[in-house]
Amino acid sequence: MASTLVHTDISNTSQNIIKRIYFDNAATTPLDKEVLEAMLPYMLEHFGNPSSIYSYGRETRMAIENARKSVSKTLGTTPGEIFFTSGGTESNNTAIAASIRDLGCMHIISSAIEHHAVLHTVEYYGHNKEVELSFVKLSEEGEVDYEDLEEKLKASKSKTLVSLMHANNEVGVLLDIKKVGELCKKFDAYFHSDCVQTIGHYPVDLSALHIHFISAAGHKFHGPKGTGILYVNRQISIKPFIIGGGQERNMRAGTENVYGIVGFAKALEIAMRNFEKDSTYIKDLKNYMHNQLVKNIEGVCFSCQGNTLYTVLSVCFPKNEKSDMLLFNLDINNICASGGSACSSGADAGSHVMKALNKTEKWITVRFSFSKYNTKEEVDIVIQKLKQFV
Amino acid sequence: MASTLVHTDISNTSQNIIKRIYFDNAATTPLDKEVLEAMLPYMLEHFGNPSSIYSYGRETRMAIENARKSVSKTLGTTPGEIFFTSGGTESNNTAIAASIRDLGCMHIISSAIEHHAVLHTVEYYGHNKEVELSFVKLSEEGEVDYEDLEEKLKASKSKTLVSLMHANNEVGVLLDIKKVGELCKKFDAYFHSDCVQTIGHYPVDLSALHIHFISAAGHKFHGPKGTGILYVNRQISIKPFIIGGGQERNMRAGTENVYGIVGFAKALEIAMRNFEKDSTYIKDLKNYMHNQLVKNIEGVCFSCQGNTLYTVLSVCFPKNEKSDMLLFNLDINNICASGGSACSSGADAGSHVMKALNKTEKWITVRFSFSKYNTKEEVDIVIQKLKQFV
């Protein structure tokens, strides 16, 4: 019953949404109605504390363990290696803190274009002189220089953690996660990857990778905000980051966000079920926008031409008085796109990624990022508007 | 529209709920349908990332800031002192970690009957020899020995944090939070109180207290799981526990759980709006159950007769072969009550509170905890069943 009712409701409200064009799906995505339907029973009748031993508790405990099984199966791992958290940032913090505290890492190799959830965290431990901090060289497009990474690993004198994101959230550049895993294996280093932009968008088979930690966030693939996972390879043993009760097999204390966990698993299930269809559709949309931009906007170029996220198109517009107002003009025309990561836009300090890649002097960079809900008609409208604003 | 639909839905499903009696509201509470209605728009059309600067983002930013204003007004403080977290446990961890790391506390005074979110956390820092750890003396009913606390504060040779819960979640005993605040003021100590069992159940006026941190969790007063707050007195300055983006004014990184935050604020608003009515009703229910137990069950007594939570009745049944199976028998009769805190029942190690108060040898202790949704008819059924099982 709940499903039909919510379905109707969503159909009604979509009338209001249609006026806006949401091209910022790398920041967050609308909740899939099928996900909401899966969550609602756990917001209504199945409300027990999963740690309670009676019927109400067992129901929600079961929901969590089923979610864990589903997620672990999708990611090619075992339920014992998946821990639910409050989001990608908490997962990243947990992996990095545990690597230092529990695994004895004294050296972290990361990159200057990591998301702040990683970058600020490794800088925090680096500034506290708890660990040595190195950044790998990057190409102009943000691609990791694997030779430099190998040299740094070779030269490292202490236990090392490599923390490199699977895909950059601003320019979209992808990491060869298998290659980095092999390098870490060769030099006996731990490997953490912030997979917030790839889990739910790519099939990831953890059994085929040499990796110790990955992080993901539900709201990046039409799941709920406030939910995430941390994968911890069963070969390592760490202590909880948030201490207290015995939840998550003593690995993450605090009453579980049951509906969030159920929603995370459902969103991942849907994403992988429809992966071929959705990814083909979105790739086509991105290519269409790319080609329309080249055709219609003089002097336009792209942050990254290589192997990038199919969801993200990072566009460089020539810097001038008019384009300086571009994001503002898009906004007042109900077009949502972003200048950098949402998480840093509150700070209003500009994009650390674009600075690191030397893009800020000549270009105004706008990230357009797509989902299954976007259309070519929306691209056409955005192109028309861009012609006016650039 | 959403509201009517969800309302209908709740009415339908309540048919299934009626068979069970839920007397474990100190573990978690069912979500208020008015809270769900407030949350739904932020699960549907208002989905933007609050850190995004365009319209979708501003809507959700506004929702968060309105929630913060509402919560701070209710608690007699300012919006700048309220931080949204993933729950009470994270809030407790943040306060304790920050007291050591940022405020220079080298000594923590706490109690043996704190919730594990505090107890395990202070033990963690104590075992790491980062801080000295002391526990105040308690009465047999769990009441803090204020003279002992004063002596400990007087004798403390280093910067001290006092962490004492406002109300114990198992026996219900209440702390004189004003008195402890005054003692902390006298000896220049920091004061943190885990208020997870009191916020949403009592009016708390922080402006009248000398206190530096309080923690609360939404799901304890018919709000959503996965949501909490940390109050940080504006006179102190701490760093984030979860590091990353600039969310929560650089105090708690990670994309905000917007619907959770909206739900937390709405639940608190409803709780305080209906406080007189609901608390009178629940007190009456508790007294009724107390009297019926005395009348009907031979040898029954109560963990705490003094100043206790009106929501919690901790009952001691004489230990024998029959009563040993009490919780099990209640469960198979669809009566939900608990032997200790839910957060420790997963660990199956028995209640650390009952052990600390020497209740485990002679008694089987069961916590019955009530909400506005419980009735006297439910109490009558439970009493009838208890007569069979004890």
mmCIF file of N, CA, C and O in Angstrom, chain B residues 188-222:
data_model
loop_
_atom_site.group_PDB
_atom_site.id
_atom_site.type_symbol
_atom_site.label_atom_id
_atom_site.label_comp_id
_atom_site.label_asym_id
_atom_site.label_seq_id
_atom_site.Cartn_x
_atom_site.Cartn_y
_atom_site.Cartn_z
ATOM 1 N N ASP B 188 36.356 24.979 37.982
ATOM 2 C CA ASP B 188 36.840 25.289 36.634
ATOM 3 C C ASP B 188 36.999 24.036 35.764
ATOM 4 O O ASP B 188 38.001 23.882 35.050
ATOM 5 N N ALA B 189 36.030 23.138 35.861
ATOM 6 C CA ALA B 189 36.060 21.919 35.052
ATOM 7 C C ALA B 189 35.087 22.054 33.880
ATOM 8 O O ALA B 189 34.126 22.828 33.941
ATOM 9 N N TYR B 190 35.328 21.301 32.840
ATOM 10 C CA TYR B 190 34.365 21.221 31.747
ATOM 11 C C TYR B 190 33.308 20.188 32.099
ATOM 12 O O TYR B 190 33.576 19.212 32.790
ATOM 13 N N PHE B 191 32.095 20.421 31.581
ATOM 14 C CA PHE B 191 30.981 19.531 31.922
ATOM 15 C C PHE B 191 30.262 19.085 30.645
ATOM 16 O O PHE B 191 29.790 19.917 29.863
ATOM 17 N N HIS B 192 30.226 17.781 30.445
ATOM 18 C CA HIS B 192 29.459 17.181 29.351
ATOM 19 C C HIS B 192 28.377 16.299 29.939
ATOM 20 O O HIS B 192 28.626 15.547 30.883
ATOM 21 N N SER B 193 27.164 16.392 29.393
ATOM 22 C CA SER B 193 26.105 15.506 29.853
ATOM 23 C C SER B 193 25.434 14.812 28.661
ATOM 24 O O SER B 193 24.975 15.465 27.715
ATOM 25 N N ASP B 194 25.394 13.493 28.729
ATOM 26 C CA ASP B 194 24.656 12.687 27.762
ATOM 27 C C ASP B 194 23.171 12.836 28.121
ATOM 28 O O ASP B 194 22.707 12.288 29.124
ATOM 29 N N CYS B 195 22.462 13.628 27.308
ATOM 30 C CA CYS B 195 21.048 13.934 27.601
ATOM 31 C C CYS B 195 20.116 13.147 26.675
ATOM 32 O O CYS B 195 18.994 13.578 26.404
ATOM 33 N N VAL B 196 20.582 12.013 26.197
ATOM 34 C CA VAL B 196 19.826 11.233 25.221
ATOM 35 C C VAL B 196 18.462 10.796 25.765
ATOM 36 O O VAL B 196 17.494 10.696 25.015
ATOM 37 N N GLN B 197 18.366 10.554 27.070
ATOM 38 C CA GLN B 197 17.083 10.121 27.639
ATOM 39 C C GLN B 197 16.209 11.287 28.100
ATOM 40 O O GLN B 197 15.062 11.072 28.493
ATOM 41 N N THR B 198 16.727 12.503 28.102
ATOM 42 C CA THR B 198 15.931 13.622 28.632
ATOM 43 C C THR B 198 15.507 14.636 27.576
ATOM 44 O O THR B 198 14.381 15.143 27.627
ATOM 45 N N ILE B 199 16.382 14.919 26.604
ATOM 46 C CA ILE B 199 15.978 15.879 25.562
ATOM 47 C C ILE B 199 14.785 15.278 24.812
ATOM 48 O O ILE B 199 14.816 14.132 24.390
ATOM 49 N N GLY B 200 13.746 16.068 24.663
ATOM 50 C CA GLY B 200 12.508 15.577 24.044
ATOM 51 C C GLY B 200 11.525 15.034 25.064
ATOM 52 O O GLY B 200 10.385 14.731 24.738
ATOM 53 N N HIS B 201 11.991 14.907 26.322
ATOM 54 C CA HIS B 201 11.104 14.417 27.384
ATOM 55 C C HIS B 201 10.975 15.416 28.530
ATOM 56 O O HIS B 201 10.046 15.321 29.330
ATOM 57 N N TYR B 202 11.916 16.331 28.613
ATOM 58 C CA TYR B 202 11.900 17.366 29.642
ATOM 59 C C TYR B 202 12.253 18.696 28.983
ATOM 60 O O TYR B 202 13.080 18.719 28.070
ATOM 61 N N PRO B 203 11.681 19.781 29.495
ATOM 62 C CA PRO B 203 12.168 21.079 29.022
ATOM 63 C C PRO B 203 13.572 21.284 29.604
ATOM 64 O O PRO B 203 13.781 21.073 30.798
ATOM 65 N N VAL B 204 14.512 21.599 28.755
ATOM 66 C CA VAL B 204 15.878 21.859 29.228
ATOM 67 C C VAL B 204 16.245 23.282 28.801
ATOM 68 O O VAL B 204 16.139 23.621 27.626
ATOM 69 N N ASP B 205 16.608 24.110 29.772
ATOM 70 C CA ASP B 205 16.992 25.488 29.466
ATOM 71 C C ASP B 205 18.490 25.638 29.675
ATOM 72 O O ASP B 205 18.972 25.830 30.792
ATOM 73 N N LEU B 206 19.224 25.536 28.585
ATOM 74 C CA LEU B 206 20.687 25.553 28.682
ATOM 75 C C LEU B 206 21.213 26.889 29.198
ATOM 76 O O LEU B 206 22.296 26.935 29.787
ATOM 77 N N SER B 207 20.436 27.953 29.006
ATOM 78 C CA SER B 207 20.920 29.265 29.463
ATOM 79 C C SER B 207 20.981 29.330 30.987
ATOM 80 O O SER B 207 21.676 30.166 31.550
ATOM 81 N N ALA B 208 20.268 28.437 31.644
ATOM 82 C CA ALA B 208 20.247 28.441 33.116
ATOM 83 C C ALA B 208 21.263 27.469 33.701
ATOM 84 O O ALA B 208 21.351 27.290 34.916
ATOM 85 N N LEU B 209 22.035 26.819 32.842
ATOM 86 C CA LEU B 209 22.981 25.793 33.314
ATOM 87 C C LEU B 209 24.424 26.205 33.014
ATOM 88 O O LEU B 209 24.691 26.875 32.023
ATOM 89 N N HIS B 210 25.338 25.746 33.871
ATOM 90 C CA HIS B 210 26.761 25.870 33.558
ATOM 91 C C HIS B 210 27.167 24.541 32.936
ATOM 92 O O HIS B 210 27.430 23.565 33.634
ATOM 93 N N ILE B 211 27.193 24.499 31.625
ATOM 94 C CA ILE B 211 27.465 23.227 30.941
ATOM 95 C C ILE B 211 28.135 23.532 29.601
ATOM 96 O O ILE B 211 27.876 24.580 28.994
ATOM 97 N N HIS B 212 29.012 22.630 29.163
ATOM 98 C CA HIS B 212 29.757 22.883 27.931
ATOM 99 C C HIS B 212 29.288 22.048 26.755
ATOM 100 O O HIS B 212 29.350 22.493 25.614
ATOM 101 N N PHE B 213 28.850 20.826 27.033
ATOM 102 C CA PHE B 213 28.396 19.944 25.956
ATOM 103 C C PHE B 213 27.150 19.179 26.411
ATOM 104 O O PHE B 213 27.134 18.650 27.532
ATOM 105 N N ILE B 214 26.155 19.074 25.550
ATOM 106 C CA ILE B 214 25.131 18.046 25.765
ATOM 107 C C ILE B 214 24.906 17.299 24.446
ATOM 108 O O ILE B 214 25.103 17.840 23.359
ATOM 109 N N SER B 215 24.494 16.034 24.584
ATOM 110 C CA SER B 215 24.228 15.186 23.424
ATOM 111 C C SER B 215 22.765 14.757 23.448
ATOM 112 O O SER B 215 22.211 14.533 24.524
ATOM 113 N N ALA B 216 22.171 14.615 22.276
ATOM 114 C CA ALA B 216 20.797 14.104 22.191
ATOM 115 C C ALA B 216 20.631 13.314 20.902
ATOM 116 O O ALA B 216 21.411 13.483 19.957
ATOM 117 N N ALA B 217 19.626 12.433 20.873
ATOM 118 C CA ALA B 217 19.362 11.577 19.701
ATOM 119 C C ALA B 217 17.886 11.647 19.351
ATOM 120 O O ALA B 217 17.023 11.462 20.217
ATOM 121 N N GLY B 218 17.597 11.876 18.068
ATOM 122 C CA GLY B 218 16.222 12.065 17.620
ATOM 123 C C GLY B 218 15.306 10.871 17.844
ATOM 124 O O GLY B 218 14.120 11.025 18.152
ATOM 125 N N HIS B 219 15.834 9.656 17.705
ATOM 126 C CA HIS B 219 14.956 8.484 17.732
ATOM 127 C C HIS B 219 14.461 8.153 19.132
ATOM 128 O O HIS B 219 13.639 7.250 19.290
ATOM 129 N N LYS B 220 14.918 8.869 20.143
ATOM 130 C CA LYS B 220 14.434 8.622 21.499
ATOM 131 C C LYS B 220 13.142 9.385 21.802
ATOM 132 O O LYS B 220 12.532 9.186 22.847
ATOM 133 N N PHE B 221 12.764 10.307 20.908
ATOM 134 C CA PHE B 221 11.510 11.048 21.142
ATOM 135 C C PHE B 221 10.704 11.163 19.846
ATOM 136 O O PHE B 221 10.259 12.234 19.469
ATOM 137 N N HIS B 222 10.548 10.009 19.180
ATOM 138 C CA HIS B 222 9.699 9.900 17.997
ATOM 139 C C HIS B 222 10.241 10.662 16.793
ATOM 140 O O HIS B 222 9.493 11.017 15.884
#
